[in-house]
Short mmCIF file of C-alpha atoms and ligand atoms in Angstrom, two decimals:
data_model
loop_
_atom_site.label_atom_id
_atom_site.label_comp_id
_atom_site.label_asym_id
_atom_site.label_seq_id
_atom_site.Cartn_x
_atom_site.Cartn_y
_atom_site.Cartn_z
CA MET A 757 38.03 47.93 88.00
CA ALA A 758 39.25 45.89 85.05
CA LEU A 759 36.76 43.79 83.14
CA ALA A 760 36.04 40.39 84.71
CA THR A 761 36.04 37.08 82.89
CA LEU A 762 32.93 34.97 82.51
CA ARG A 763 34.54 32.29 84.66
CA GLU A 764 34.99 34.81 87.51
CA VAL A 765 31.38 35.97 87.57
CA LEU A 766 30.01 32.46 87.16
CA GLU A 767 31.97 31.44 90.25
CA ILE A 768 30.07 34.14 92.13
CA ALA A 769 26.80 32.82 90.70
CA GLY A 770 27.70 29.29 91.80
CA ARG A 771 28.52 30.40 95.35
CA THR A 772 25.31 32.41 95.67
CA ASN A 773 23.01 30.02 93.78
CA THR A 774 21.98 32.76 91.38
CA ALA A 775 22.27 33.44 87.66
CA ILE A 776 24.13 36.38 86.14
CA PRO A 777 22.26 38.23 83.39
CA GLY A 778 23.81 38.40 79.93
CA PHE A 779 22.15 41.45 78.38
CA ASN A 780 22.64 42.13 74.67
CA ILE A 781 23.71 45.69 73.93
CA ASP A 782 23.27 47.51 70.63
CA ASN A 783 24.23 51.10 71.39
CA ILE A 784 25.75 53.25 74.14
CA GLU A 785 22.54 54.07 76.00
CA ILE A 786 21.56 50.44 76.65
CA PRO A 787 24.72 49.47 78.59
CA GLU A 788 24.58 52.79 80.48
CA ALA A 789 21.06 51.99 81.63
CA ILE A 790 21.93 48.36 82.48
CA MET A 791 24.89 49.50 84.57
CA GLU A 792 22.71 51.81 86.64
CA ALA A 793 20.53 48.80 87.48
CA ALA A 794 23.47 46.45 88.12
CA GLU A 795 25.19 48.92 90.44
CA GLU A 796 21.97 49.65 92.33
CA GLU A 797 21.50 45.91 92.82
CA ASN A 798 25.20 45.27 93.41
CA CYS A 799 25.15 42.49 90.83
CA PRO A 800 27.85 41.45 88.33
CA VAL A 801 26.69 41.78 84.75
CA ILE A 802 27.61 40.39 81.34
CA LEU A 803 27.43 42.96 78.55
CA THR A 804 26.95 40.95 75.41
CA ILE A 805 27.77 41.95 71.86
CA GLY A 806 25.89 39.79 69.40
CA GLN A 807 26.00 39.20 65.69
CA GLY A 808 23.30 41.82 65.00
CA ALA A 809 25.32 44.54 66.72
CA ILE A 810 28.46 43.40 64.89
CA HIS A 811 26.62 43.49 61.55
CA ALA A 812 25.31 46.96 62.27
CA GLY A 813 28.42 48.62 63.66
CA GLY A 814 31.30 46.20 63.32
CA LEU A 815 33.59 45.97 66.31
CA ARG A 816 34.75 49.55 66.08
CA HIS A 817 33.12 51.30 69.04
CA LEU A 818 31.14 48.99 71.32
CA PRO A 819 34.18 47.18 72.82
CA ASP A 820 35.67 50.58 73.79
CA VAL A 821 32.37 51.59 75.37
CA VAL A 822 32.19 48.38 77.40
CA ARG A 823 35.82 48.64 78.50
CA ARG A 824 35.30 52.20 79.77
CA ILE A 825 32.08 51.21 81.51
CA GLY A 826 33.87 48.31 83.19
CA GLU A 827 36.72 50.54 84.37
CA SER A 828 34.40 52.85 86.27
CA SER A 829 31.97 50.21 87.53
CA SER A 830 31.55 49.19 91.16
CA VAL A 831 30.45 45.69 90.09
CA PRO A 832 32.26 43.13 87.89
CA VAL A 833 31.50 43.55 84.18
CA VAL A 834 32.19 40.93 81.48
CA MET A 835 32.56 41.82 77.80
CA HIS A 836 31.10 38.81 76.00
CA LEU A 837 30.67 37.74 72.36
CA ASP A 838 27.27 36.12 71.71
CA HIS A 839 26.86 33.22 69.27
CA GLY A 840 30.36 33.53 67.83
CA ILE A 841 30.38 32.12 64.33
CA SER A 842 34.00 31.03 63.85
CA TYR A 843 37.46 30.61 65.31
CA GLU A 844 38.53 33.67 63.31
CA GLN A 845 35.81 35.83 64.84
CA ALA A 846 36.80 34.65 68.32
CA VAL A 847 40.40 35.71 67.68
CA VAL A 848 39.27 39.16 66.46
CA CYS A 849 37.28 39.54 69.69
CA LEU A 850 40.19 38.41 71.87
CA ARG A 851 42.30 41.11 70.24
CA ALA A 852 39.51 43.68 70.77
CA GLY A 853 39.56 43.11 74.54
CA PHE A 854 36.62 40.76 75.10
CA THR A 855 36.90 38.81 78.35
CA SER A 856 34.58 36.05 77.22
CA VAL A 857 33.64 34.58 73.85
CA MET A 858 30.89 32.22 72.90
CA TYR A 859 31.53 29.83 70.06
CA ASP A 860 28.22 28.40 68.83
CA GLY A 861 28.81 25.28 66.78
CA SER A 862 25.47 23.76 67.72
CA HIS A 863 24.17 23.97 64.15
CA HIS A 864 27.14 22.02 62.83
CA PRO A 865 27.67 18.26 63.00
CA PHE A 866 28.77 17.21 66.48
CA GLU A 867 32.39 16.40 65.58
CA GLU A 868 32.80 19.76 63.86
CA ASN A 869 31.36 21.55 66.89
CA VAL A 870 33.87 19.71 69.10
CA ARG A 871 36.80 20.52 66.81
CA GLU A 872 36.04 24.23 66.46
CA SER A 873 35.11 24.63 70.12
CA ARG A 874 38.43 23.06 71.15
CA ALA A 875 40.34 25.46 68.91
CA VAL A 876 38.52 28.49 70.36
CA VAL A 877 39.09 27.25 73.93
CA ARG A 878 42.81 26.74 73.27
CA ALA A 879 43.26 30.29 71.90
CA ALA A 880 41.05 31.96 74.52
CA HIS A 881 42.50 30.14 77.50
CA ALA A 882 46.03 31.01 76.34
CA ALA A 883 44.92 34.65 76.69
CA GLY A 884 43.16 34.04 80.04
CA ILE A 885 39.71 34.51 78.49
CA SER A 886 36.61 32.38 79.11
CA VAL A 887 34.61 30.43 76.53
CA GLU A 888 30.93 29.49 76.34
CA CYS A 889 29.95 26.67 73.98
CA GLU A 890 26.55 25.40 72.90
CA LEU A 891 24.87 22.05 72.44
CA GLY A 892 21.31 21.40 71.30
CA ALA A 893 20.71 24.30 68.91
CA ILE A 894 18.35 26.90 70.34
CA SER A 895 15.55 27.69 67.93
CA GLY A 896 13.82 30.98 67.23
CA VAL A 897 15.03 34.22 65.70
CA GLU A 898 18.28 35.75 66.95
CA ASP A 899 19.70 38.90 65.37
CA GLY A 900 17.73 38.29 62.20
CA MET A 901 18.87 34.67 61.87
CA SER A 902 16.16 32.07 62.21
CA HIS A 903 16.76 28.55 63.52
CA SER A 904 14.06 25.95 63.87
CA GLY A 905 13.70 22.29 64.69
CA ALA A 906 14.47 20.08 67.64
CA ASN A 907 16.43 21.87 70.31
CA LEU A 908 16.64 19.40 73.15
CA VAL A 909 20.21 18.68 74.10
CA ASP A 910 21.27 15.04 73.86
CA LEU A 911 22.73 13.87 77.19
CA GLU A 912 25.09 11.39 75.55
CA GLU A 913 26.46 14.26 73.43
CA VAL A 914 26.88 16.44 76.52
CA LYS A 915 29.01 13.71 78.08
CA ARG A 916 31.16 13.27 75.00
CA PHE A 917 31.46 17.02 74.45
CA LEU A 918 32.64 17.68 77.98
CA GLU A 919 35.24 14.92 77.73
CA ALA A 920 36.68 16.71 74.71
CA VAL A 921 36.11 20.43 75.35
CA ASP A 922 37.23 22.31 78.47
CA CYS A 923 34.73 25.17 78.16
CA ASP A 924 33.86 27.54 81.02
CA ALA A 925 30.11 27.57 80.39
CA LEU A 926 27.71 25.49 78.33
CA ALA A 927 24.49 26.73 76.70
CA ILE A 928 21.96 23.94 76.40
CA GLY A 929 18.71 23.57 74.51
CA ILE A 930 15.93 22.47 76.86
CA GLY A 931 12.96 23.83 74.93
CA ASN A 932 14.03 27.47 75.19
CA ALA A 933 14.00 29.71 72.12
CA HIS A 934 15.17 33.14 71.05
CA GLY A 935 12.58 35.86 70.55
CA ILE A 936 9.08 36.03 71.96
CA TYR A 937 7.46 32.70 72.91
CA ARG A 938 4.08 31.75 71.52
CA GLY A 939 2.35 30.74 74.74
CA THR A 940 4.17 29.42 77.78
CA PRO A 941 7.59 27.89 77.09
CA ASP A 942 7.87 24.18 77.70
CA LEU A 943 11.20 23.74 79.45
CA ASP A 944 12.56 20.26 80.10
CA PHE A 945 13.77 20.65 83.69
CA ALA A 946 14.62 16.95 84.06
CA ARG A 947 17.05 17.31 81.17
CA LEU A 948 18.56 20.40 82.78
CA ALA A 949 19.09 18.55 86.07
CA ALA A 950 20.60 15.61 84.19
CA CYS A 951 23.12 17.93 82.47
CA ARG A 952 24.06 19.40 85.82
CA ASP A 953 24.48 15.90 87.27
CA LEU A 954 26.92 15.05 84.48
CA GLY A 955 29.31 17.53 86.10
CA ALA A 956 28.80 20.14 83.39
CA PRO A 957 30.40 23.58 83.74
CA PRO A 958 28.00 26.42 84.65
CA LEU A 959 24.93 26.11 82.43
CA VAL A 960 23.51 28.91 80.31
CA LEU A 961 19.88 29.55 79.38
CA HIS A 962 19.44 31.44 76.14
CA GLY A 963 16.13 32.96 75.10
CA GLY A 964 15.48 34.52 78.50
CA SER A 965 12.91 37.01 77.17
CA GLY A 966 9.39 36.05 78.16
CA ILE A 967 10.19 33.04 80.34
CA PRO A 968 7.91 33.33 83.40
CA LYS A 969 9.50 34.05 86.76
CA ASP A 970 8.66 30.69 88.35
CA MET A 971 10.33 28.84 85.47
CA ILE A 972 13.39 31.09 85.58
CA GLN A 973 13.79 30.56 89.30
CA LYS A 974 13.34 26.81 89.00
CA ALA A 975 16.02 26.75 86.28
CA VAL A 976 18.37 28.71 88.56
CA ARG A 977 17.74 26.26 91.41
CA LEU A 978 18.63 23.43 89.01
CA GLY A 979 21.96 24.93 87.99
CA ILE A 980 21.46 27.66 85.38
CA ARG A 981 24.13 30.28 86.12
CA LYS A 982 23.78 32.70 83.17
CA ILE A 983 20.60 33.84 81.48
CA ASN A 984 20.61 35.77 78.20
CA VAL A 985 18.10 38.52 77.54
CA ALA A 986 18.04 40.39 74.23
CA THR A 987 14.54 40.83 72.81
CA GLU A 988 13.04 42.34 75.94
CA VAL A 989 15.94 44.80 76.23
CA ARG A 990 15.39 45.99 72.67
CA LEU A 991 11.63 46.21 73.12
CA ALA A 992 12.02 48.22 76.34
CA PHE A 993 14.39 50.63 74.61
CA MET A 994 12.15 51.07 71.57
CA GLU A 995 8.96 51.42 73.62
CA GLY A 996 10.69 54.03 75.77
CA LEU A 997 11.69 55.99 72.67
CA GLU A 998 8.18 55.75 71.27
CA SER A 999 6.61 56.96 74.52
CA ALA A 1000 8.49 60.24 74.22
CA VAL A 1001 8.51 60.67 70.45
CA GLY A 1002 5.83 63.39 70.69
CA THR A 1003 8.24 65.63 72.57
CA ARG A 1004 10.46 65.91 69.48
CA ASP A 1005 13.28 66.15 72.03
CA ILE A 1006 16.05 63.61 71.55
CA TYR A 1007 17.21 63.83 75.15
CA ALA A 1008 13.70 63.22 76.47
CA MET A 1009 13.43 60.22 74.12
CA TYR A 1010 16.76 58.75 75.20
CA GLY A 1011 15.87 59.45 78.82
CA ALA A 1012 12.60 57.52 78.49
CA ALA A 1013 14.33 54.67 76.64
CA LYS A 1014 17.04 54.40 79.29
CA SER A 1015 14.51 54.43 82.14
CA ALA A 1016 12.65 51.57 80.47
CA VAL A 1017 15.84 49.51 80.04
CA ARG A 1018 16.97 50.27 83.61
CA ALA A 1019 13.62 49.10 85.01
CA LEU A 1020 13.72 45.91 82.94
CA ALA A 1021 17.32 45.14 83.90
CA LYS A 1022 16.51 45.66 87.58
CA GLU A 1023 13.53 43.32 87.35
CA LYS A 1024 15.59 40.59 85.66
CA ILE A 1025 18.53 40.94 88.05
CA ARG A 1026 16.23 40.59 91.05
CA MET A 1027 14.45 37.65 89.44
CA PHE A 1028 17.72 35.86 88.64
CA GLN A 1029 18.93 36.45 92.20
CA ASN A 1030 15.68 35.01 93.59
CA LYS A 1031 15.04 38.34 95.32
CA GLU A 1032 11.44 38.55 94.20
P1 13P B 1667 16.02 36.54 73.74
O1 13P B 1667 16.12 37.50 72.62
O2 13P B 1667 14.90 35.58 73.57
O3 13P B 1667 16.01 37.21 75.06
O4 13P B 1667 17.33 35.64 73.69
C1 13P B 1667 18.56 36.24 73.94
C2 13P B 1667 19.68 35.29 73.76
O5 13P B 1667 19.59 34.13 74.08
C3 13P B 1667 20.91 35.85 73.22
O6 13P B 1667 21.84 34.86 72.94
#
């Protein structure tokens, strides 16, 4: 089937009261392993290309890989840009066949975030492509870039942002962070519910690695419809490789790495669907 848009899979999530995983991919083996899990669980999936992957390999090969994977998949697959840095980058991704782009202006002054987000939405919607925006910068380390400081979204800003920007999904800071949490994350569920009650589009939780299952499932009940997982995917892949490094056999190493990613993706999919 053709690639799906973010809007299409988030509609499914809304109907089923679940969240769709947005897994970051950095090579060919990771999306292959994720797709095995997604097809076994019959769950749509968002294959996410982030700034780290773009730095490492540009946009030369991964979009082609994702498009081919989507064509032969039995479940809807979205090709998504993570933490897009500019209008220009969004346009490059639209041309490369992405079906969803995130523009992250959360580190800019509010008015600038609104202005750039509107421009990205106008271009993407003209091409039938979905857009995720962000408010309340999410701290932590993402693709080598470190952000710190307050990350609780301001409800007044959410209201004003949504009046001005017709985005298809909104990432919000509610105490979540990229990377591995020190201790248990402190998520502000009341703030999440308040965002939902403002009539926000489907809400996105970044920093999904390491958030305990009960917190994830509570967030899904309160309206989170997309959850991003990057760090745990990379760790699973690397630990899989390491477990087989003694074989000195590249296929055994890739096999172990893919099994580890497949198991992780299955666990997250089931968790986000409230299956276990
Ligand atoms: P983690 O690396 O913490 O899973 O965060 C992923 C993410 O939010 C990507 O945008």
